[in-house]
Short mmCIF file of C-alpha atoms in Angstrom, two decimals:
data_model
loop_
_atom_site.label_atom_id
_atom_site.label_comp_id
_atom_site.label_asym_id
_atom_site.label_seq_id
_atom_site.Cartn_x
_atom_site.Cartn_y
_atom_site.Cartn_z
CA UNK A 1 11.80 -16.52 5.32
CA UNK A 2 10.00 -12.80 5.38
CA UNK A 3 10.19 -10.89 3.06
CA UNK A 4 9.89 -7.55 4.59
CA UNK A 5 10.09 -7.20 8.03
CA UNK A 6 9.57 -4.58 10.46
CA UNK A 7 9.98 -4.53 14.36
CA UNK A 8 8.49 -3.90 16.65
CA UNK A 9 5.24 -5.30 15.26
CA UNK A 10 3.54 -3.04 18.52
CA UNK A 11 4.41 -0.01 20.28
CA UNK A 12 2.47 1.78 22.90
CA UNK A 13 4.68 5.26 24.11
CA UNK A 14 4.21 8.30 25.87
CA UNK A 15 3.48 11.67 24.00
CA UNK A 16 7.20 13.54 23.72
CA UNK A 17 9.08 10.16 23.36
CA UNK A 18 11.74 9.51 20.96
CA UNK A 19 11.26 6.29 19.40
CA UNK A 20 12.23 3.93 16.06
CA UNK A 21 10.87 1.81 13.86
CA UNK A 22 13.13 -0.90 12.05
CA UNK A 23 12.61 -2.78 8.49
CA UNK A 24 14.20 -4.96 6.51
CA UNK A 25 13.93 -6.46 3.32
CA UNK A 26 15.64 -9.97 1.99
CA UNK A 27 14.42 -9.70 -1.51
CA UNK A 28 17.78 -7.49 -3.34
CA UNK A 29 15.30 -4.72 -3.68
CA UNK A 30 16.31 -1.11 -4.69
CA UNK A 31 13.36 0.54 -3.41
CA UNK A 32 11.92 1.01 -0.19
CA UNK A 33 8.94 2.91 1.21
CA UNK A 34 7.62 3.98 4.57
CA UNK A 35 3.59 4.48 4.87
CA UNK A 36 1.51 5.84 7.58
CA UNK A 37 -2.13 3.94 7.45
CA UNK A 38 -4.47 6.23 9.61
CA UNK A 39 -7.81 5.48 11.15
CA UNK A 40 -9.51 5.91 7.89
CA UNK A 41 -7.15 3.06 5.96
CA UNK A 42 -5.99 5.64 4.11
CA UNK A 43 -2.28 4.51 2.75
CA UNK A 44 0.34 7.95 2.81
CA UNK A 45 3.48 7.81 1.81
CA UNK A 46 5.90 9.44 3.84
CA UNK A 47 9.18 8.28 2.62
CA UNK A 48 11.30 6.45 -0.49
CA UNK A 49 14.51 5.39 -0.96
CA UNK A 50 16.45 4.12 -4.08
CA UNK A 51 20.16 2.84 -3.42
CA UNK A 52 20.41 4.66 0.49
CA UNK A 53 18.86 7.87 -1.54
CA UNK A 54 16.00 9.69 -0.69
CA UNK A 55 13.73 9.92 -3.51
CA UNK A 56 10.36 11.24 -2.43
CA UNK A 57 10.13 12.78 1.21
CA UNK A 58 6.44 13.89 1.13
CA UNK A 59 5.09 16.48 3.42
CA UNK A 60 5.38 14.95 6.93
CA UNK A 61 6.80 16.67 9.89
CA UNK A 62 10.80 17.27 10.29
CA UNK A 63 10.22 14.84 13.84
CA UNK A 64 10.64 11.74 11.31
CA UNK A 65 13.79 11.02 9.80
CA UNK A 66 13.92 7.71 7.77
CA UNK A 67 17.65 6.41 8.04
CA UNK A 68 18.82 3.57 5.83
CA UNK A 69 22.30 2.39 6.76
CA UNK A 70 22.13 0.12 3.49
CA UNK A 71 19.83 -0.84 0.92
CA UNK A 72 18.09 -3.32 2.53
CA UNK A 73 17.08 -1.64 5.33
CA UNK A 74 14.99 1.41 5.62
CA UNK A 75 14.32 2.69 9.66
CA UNK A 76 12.38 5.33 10.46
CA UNK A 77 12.96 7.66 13.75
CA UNK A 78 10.38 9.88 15.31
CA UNK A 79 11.10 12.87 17.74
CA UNK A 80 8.76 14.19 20.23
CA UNK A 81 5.94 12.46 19.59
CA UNK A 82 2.38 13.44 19.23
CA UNK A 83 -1.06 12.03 19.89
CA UNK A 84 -1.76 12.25 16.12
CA UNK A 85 1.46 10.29 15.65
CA UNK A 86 -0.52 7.27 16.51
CA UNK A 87 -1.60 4.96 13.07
CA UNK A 88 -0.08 1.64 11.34
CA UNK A 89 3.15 2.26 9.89
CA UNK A 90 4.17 0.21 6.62
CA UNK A 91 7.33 -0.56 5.38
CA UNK A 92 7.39 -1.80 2.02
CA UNK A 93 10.03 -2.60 -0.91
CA UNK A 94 10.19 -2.78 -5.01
CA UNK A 95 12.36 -3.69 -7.41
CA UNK A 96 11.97 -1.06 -9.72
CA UNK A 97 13.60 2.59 -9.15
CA UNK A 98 10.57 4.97 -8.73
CA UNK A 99 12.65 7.00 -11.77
CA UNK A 100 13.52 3.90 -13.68
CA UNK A 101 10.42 4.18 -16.22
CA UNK A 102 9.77 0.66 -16.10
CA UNK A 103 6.22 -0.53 -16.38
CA UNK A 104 6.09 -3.74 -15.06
CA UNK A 105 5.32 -6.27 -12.58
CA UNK A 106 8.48 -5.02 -10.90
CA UNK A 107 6.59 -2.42 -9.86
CA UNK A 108 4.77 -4.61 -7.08
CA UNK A 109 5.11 -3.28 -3.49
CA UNK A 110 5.70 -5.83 -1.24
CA UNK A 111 4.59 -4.69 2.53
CA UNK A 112 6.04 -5.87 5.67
CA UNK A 113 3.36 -6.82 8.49
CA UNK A 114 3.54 -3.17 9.65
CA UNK A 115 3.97 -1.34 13.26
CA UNK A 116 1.31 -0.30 15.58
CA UNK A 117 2.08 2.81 17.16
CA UNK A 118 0.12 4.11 19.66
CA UNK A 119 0.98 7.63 21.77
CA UNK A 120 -0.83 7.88 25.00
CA UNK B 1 -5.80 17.09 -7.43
CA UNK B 2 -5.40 13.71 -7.17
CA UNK B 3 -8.26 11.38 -6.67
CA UNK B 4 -8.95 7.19 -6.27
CA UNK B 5 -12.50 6.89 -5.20
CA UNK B 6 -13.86 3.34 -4.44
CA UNK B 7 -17.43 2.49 -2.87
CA UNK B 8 -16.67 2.28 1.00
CA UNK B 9 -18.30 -0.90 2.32
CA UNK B 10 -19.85 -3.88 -0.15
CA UNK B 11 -21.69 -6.91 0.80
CA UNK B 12 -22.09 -10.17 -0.83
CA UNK B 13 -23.43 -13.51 -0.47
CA UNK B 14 -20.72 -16.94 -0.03
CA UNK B 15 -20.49 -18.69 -3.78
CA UNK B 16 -21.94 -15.24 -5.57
CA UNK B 17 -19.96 -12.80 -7.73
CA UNK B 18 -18.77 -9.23 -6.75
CA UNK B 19 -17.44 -6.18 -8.66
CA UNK B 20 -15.48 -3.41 -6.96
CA UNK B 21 -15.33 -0.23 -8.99
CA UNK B 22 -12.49 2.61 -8.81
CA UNK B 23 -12.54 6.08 -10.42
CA UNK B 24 -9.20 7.95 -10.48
CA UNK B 25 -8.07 11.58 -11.51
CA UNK B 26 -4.56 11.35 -11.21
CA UNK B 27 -1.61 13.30 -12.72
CA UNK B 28 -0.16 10.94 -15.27
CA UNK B 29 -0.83 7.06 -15.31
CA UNK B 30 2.06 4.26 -15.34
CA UNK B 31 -0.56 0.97 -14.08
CA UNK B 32 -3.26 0.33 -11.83
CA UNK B 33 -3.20 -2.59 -8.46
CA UNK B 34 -5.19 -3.99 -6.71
CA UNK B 35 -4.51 -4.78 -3.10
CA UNK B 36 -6.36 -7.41 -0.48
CA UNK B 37 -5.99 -6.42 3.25
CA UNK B 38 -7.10 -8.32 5.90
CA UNK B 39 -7.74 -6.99 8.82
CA UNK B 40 -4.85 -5.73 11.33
CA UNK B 41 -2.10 -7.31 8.32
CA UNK B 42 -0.71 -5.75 5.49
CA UNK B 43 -2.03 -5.57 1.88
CA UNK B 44 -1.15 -7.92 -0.19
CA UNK B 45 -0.82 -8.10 -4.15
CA UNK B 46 -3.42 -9.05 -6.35
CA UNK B 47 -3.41 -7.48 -9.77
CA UNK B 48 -1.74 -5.18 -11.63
CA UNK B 49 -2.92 -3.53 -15.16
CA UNK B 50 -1.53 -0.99 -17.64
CA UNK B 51 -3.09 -1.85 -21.13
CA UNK B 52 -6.97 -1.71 -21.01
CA UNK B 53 -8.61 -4.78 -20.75
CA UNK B 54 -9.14 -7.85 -18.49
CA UNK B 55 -6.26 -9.65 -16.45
CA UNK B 56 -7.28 -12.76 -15.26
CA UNK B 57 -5.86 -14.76 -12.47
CA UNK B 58 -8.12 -17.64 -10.82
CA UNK B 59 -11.14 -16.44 -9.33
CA UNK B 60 -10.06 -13.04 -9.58
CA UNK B 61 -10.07 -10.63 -13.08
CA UNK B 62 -8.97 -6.46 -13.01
CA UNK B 63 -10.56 -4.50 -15.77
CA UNK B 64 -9.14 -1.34 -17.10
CA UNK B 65 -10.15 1.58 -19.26
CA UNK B 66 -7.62 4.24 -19.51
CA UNK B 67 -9.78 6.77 -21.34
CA UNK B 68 -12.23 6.51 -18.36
CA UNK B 69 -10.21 6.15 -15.86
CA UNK B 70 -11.52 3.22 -14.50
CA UNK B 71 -11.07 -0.33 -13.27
CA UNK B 72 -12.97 -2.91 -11.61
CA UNK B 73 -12.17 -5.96 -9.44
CA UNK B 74 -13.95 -9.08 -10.07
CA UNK B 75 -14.39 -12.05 -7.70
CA UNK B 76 -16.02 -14.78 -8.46
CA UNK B 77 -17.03 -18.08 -6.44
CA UNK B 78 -16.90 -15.61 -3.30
CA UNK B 79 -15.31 -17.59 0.00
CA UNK B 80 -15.68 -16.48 3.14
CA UNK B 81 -11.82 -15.71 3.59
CA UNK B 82 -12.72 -13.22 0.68
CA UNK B 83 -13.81 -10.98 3.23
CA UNK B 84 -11.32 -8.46 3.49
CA UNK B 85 -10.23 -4.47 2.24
CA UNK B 86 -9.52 -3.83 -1.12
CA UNK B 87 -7.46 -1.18 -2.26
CA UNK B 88 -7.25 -0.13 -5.40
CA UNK B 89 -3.81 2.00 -6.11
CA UNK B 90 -2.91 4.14 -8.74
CA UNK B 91 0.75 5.08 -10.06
CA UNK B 92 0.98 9.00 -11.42
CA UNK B 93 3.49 10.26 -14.04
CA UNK B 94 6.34 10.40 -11.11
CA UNK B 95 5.58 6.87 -10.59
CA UNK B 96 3.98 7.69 -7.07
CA UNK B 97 1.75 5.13 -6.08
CA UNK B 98 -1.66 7.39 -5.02
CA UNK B 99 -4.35 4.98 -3.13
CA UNK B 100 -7.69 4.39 -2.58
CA UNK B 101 -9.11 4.45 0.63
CA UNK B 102 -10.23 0.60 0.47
CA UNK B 103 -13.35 -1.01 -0.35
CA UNK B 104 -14.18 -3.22 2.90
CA UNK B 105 -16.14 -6.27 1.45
CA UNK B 106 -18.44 -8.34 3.71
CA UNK B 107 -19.05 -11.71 2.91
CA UNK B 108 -22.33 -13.74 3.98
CA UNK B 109 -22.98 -17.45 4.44
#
């Protein structure tokens, strides 16, 4: 079974679009994360959420809104979207509440296989 | 600011032994990973380290120094399915996970 999954796996859209992105996690995690990997392989994070919370919402434009109808999933939505838009997107899930102060191996992010968004 | 540098690109010889450095400046420290991503998947675990010294699991070892903020992943007995991005990851005081850009190591027969 995966782990972490995300879907679609590719998506090729039209500049203005609205479009989502779903994930999913199996593993009873409280945490989950979306990234944005750009052409450099540089890893961003863009959003967290503990318990349905949001926990970190890092500078990214008000055109995504992550949604996350329960715990173990996390989707992300993006409005109007933009040529620079167009990267990997990660989803990925811990164990460990990002305010917990727990130092441990329950710290590991587990990644799904990510989406490939591309805006023409 | 907050800083993870790692050496871009690294190339190494099939049955040799590689080290890939990181440097970090980060706000707070709560652990160091390492990550392995192949190309077009996602990273995957391989280490994680929070008390200076050597981890080591198989033919792979993470070093840490706190006071010098620094670690190093070691491979040894390289394989050609070795060949891959490795990221190096940092978590800050808020237990933000800052990352390297990825050392992309090339493995020769």
């Amino acid at each position: 079974d995966t782990a972490v999954s995300q879907t679609p796996k590719y998506l090729v859209t039209q500049m203005g679009n609205d479009k989502s992105i779903k994930c999913e996690q199996n593993l009873g995690h409280d945490t989950m994360y979306w990234y944005k990997q750009d052409s450099k392989k540089f890893l961003k994070i863009m959003f967290s959420y503990n318990n349905k919370e949001l926990i970190i919402n890092e500078t990214v434009p008000n055109r995504f809104s992550p949604k996350s109808p329960d715990k173990a999933h996390l989707n992300l939505h993006i409005n109007s979207l933009e040529l620079g838009d167009s990267a990997v997107y990660f989803c990925a899930s811990t164990q460990a509440s990002a305010s917990s102060g727990q130092m441990s191996f329950q710290e590991t992010q587990y990644f799904g296989p990510g989406t490939r968004l591309l805006v023409l | 600011g907050q800083n993870i540098d790692q050496p871009t690109e690294m190339t190494a010889t099939e049955g040799a032994i590689v080290q890939i450095n990181c440097t970090y400046q980060t706000s707070g420290f709560n652990g160091l990973f390492w990550y392995q991503q192949h190309a077009g998947e996602a990273p995957t675990f391989l280490s994680y380290n929070v008390l200076d010294g050597l981890e080591e699991k198989g033919r792979f070892s993470s070093f840490l120094s706190r006071s010098k903020g620094y670690s190093y992943l070691l491979l040894k007995e390289l394989q050609m399915k070795d060949s891959a991005s490795y990221l190096c990851a940092v978590t800050d005081s808020n237990y933000q996970l800052i990352w390297g850009a990825g050392t992309k190591l090339i493995i020769k027969p």
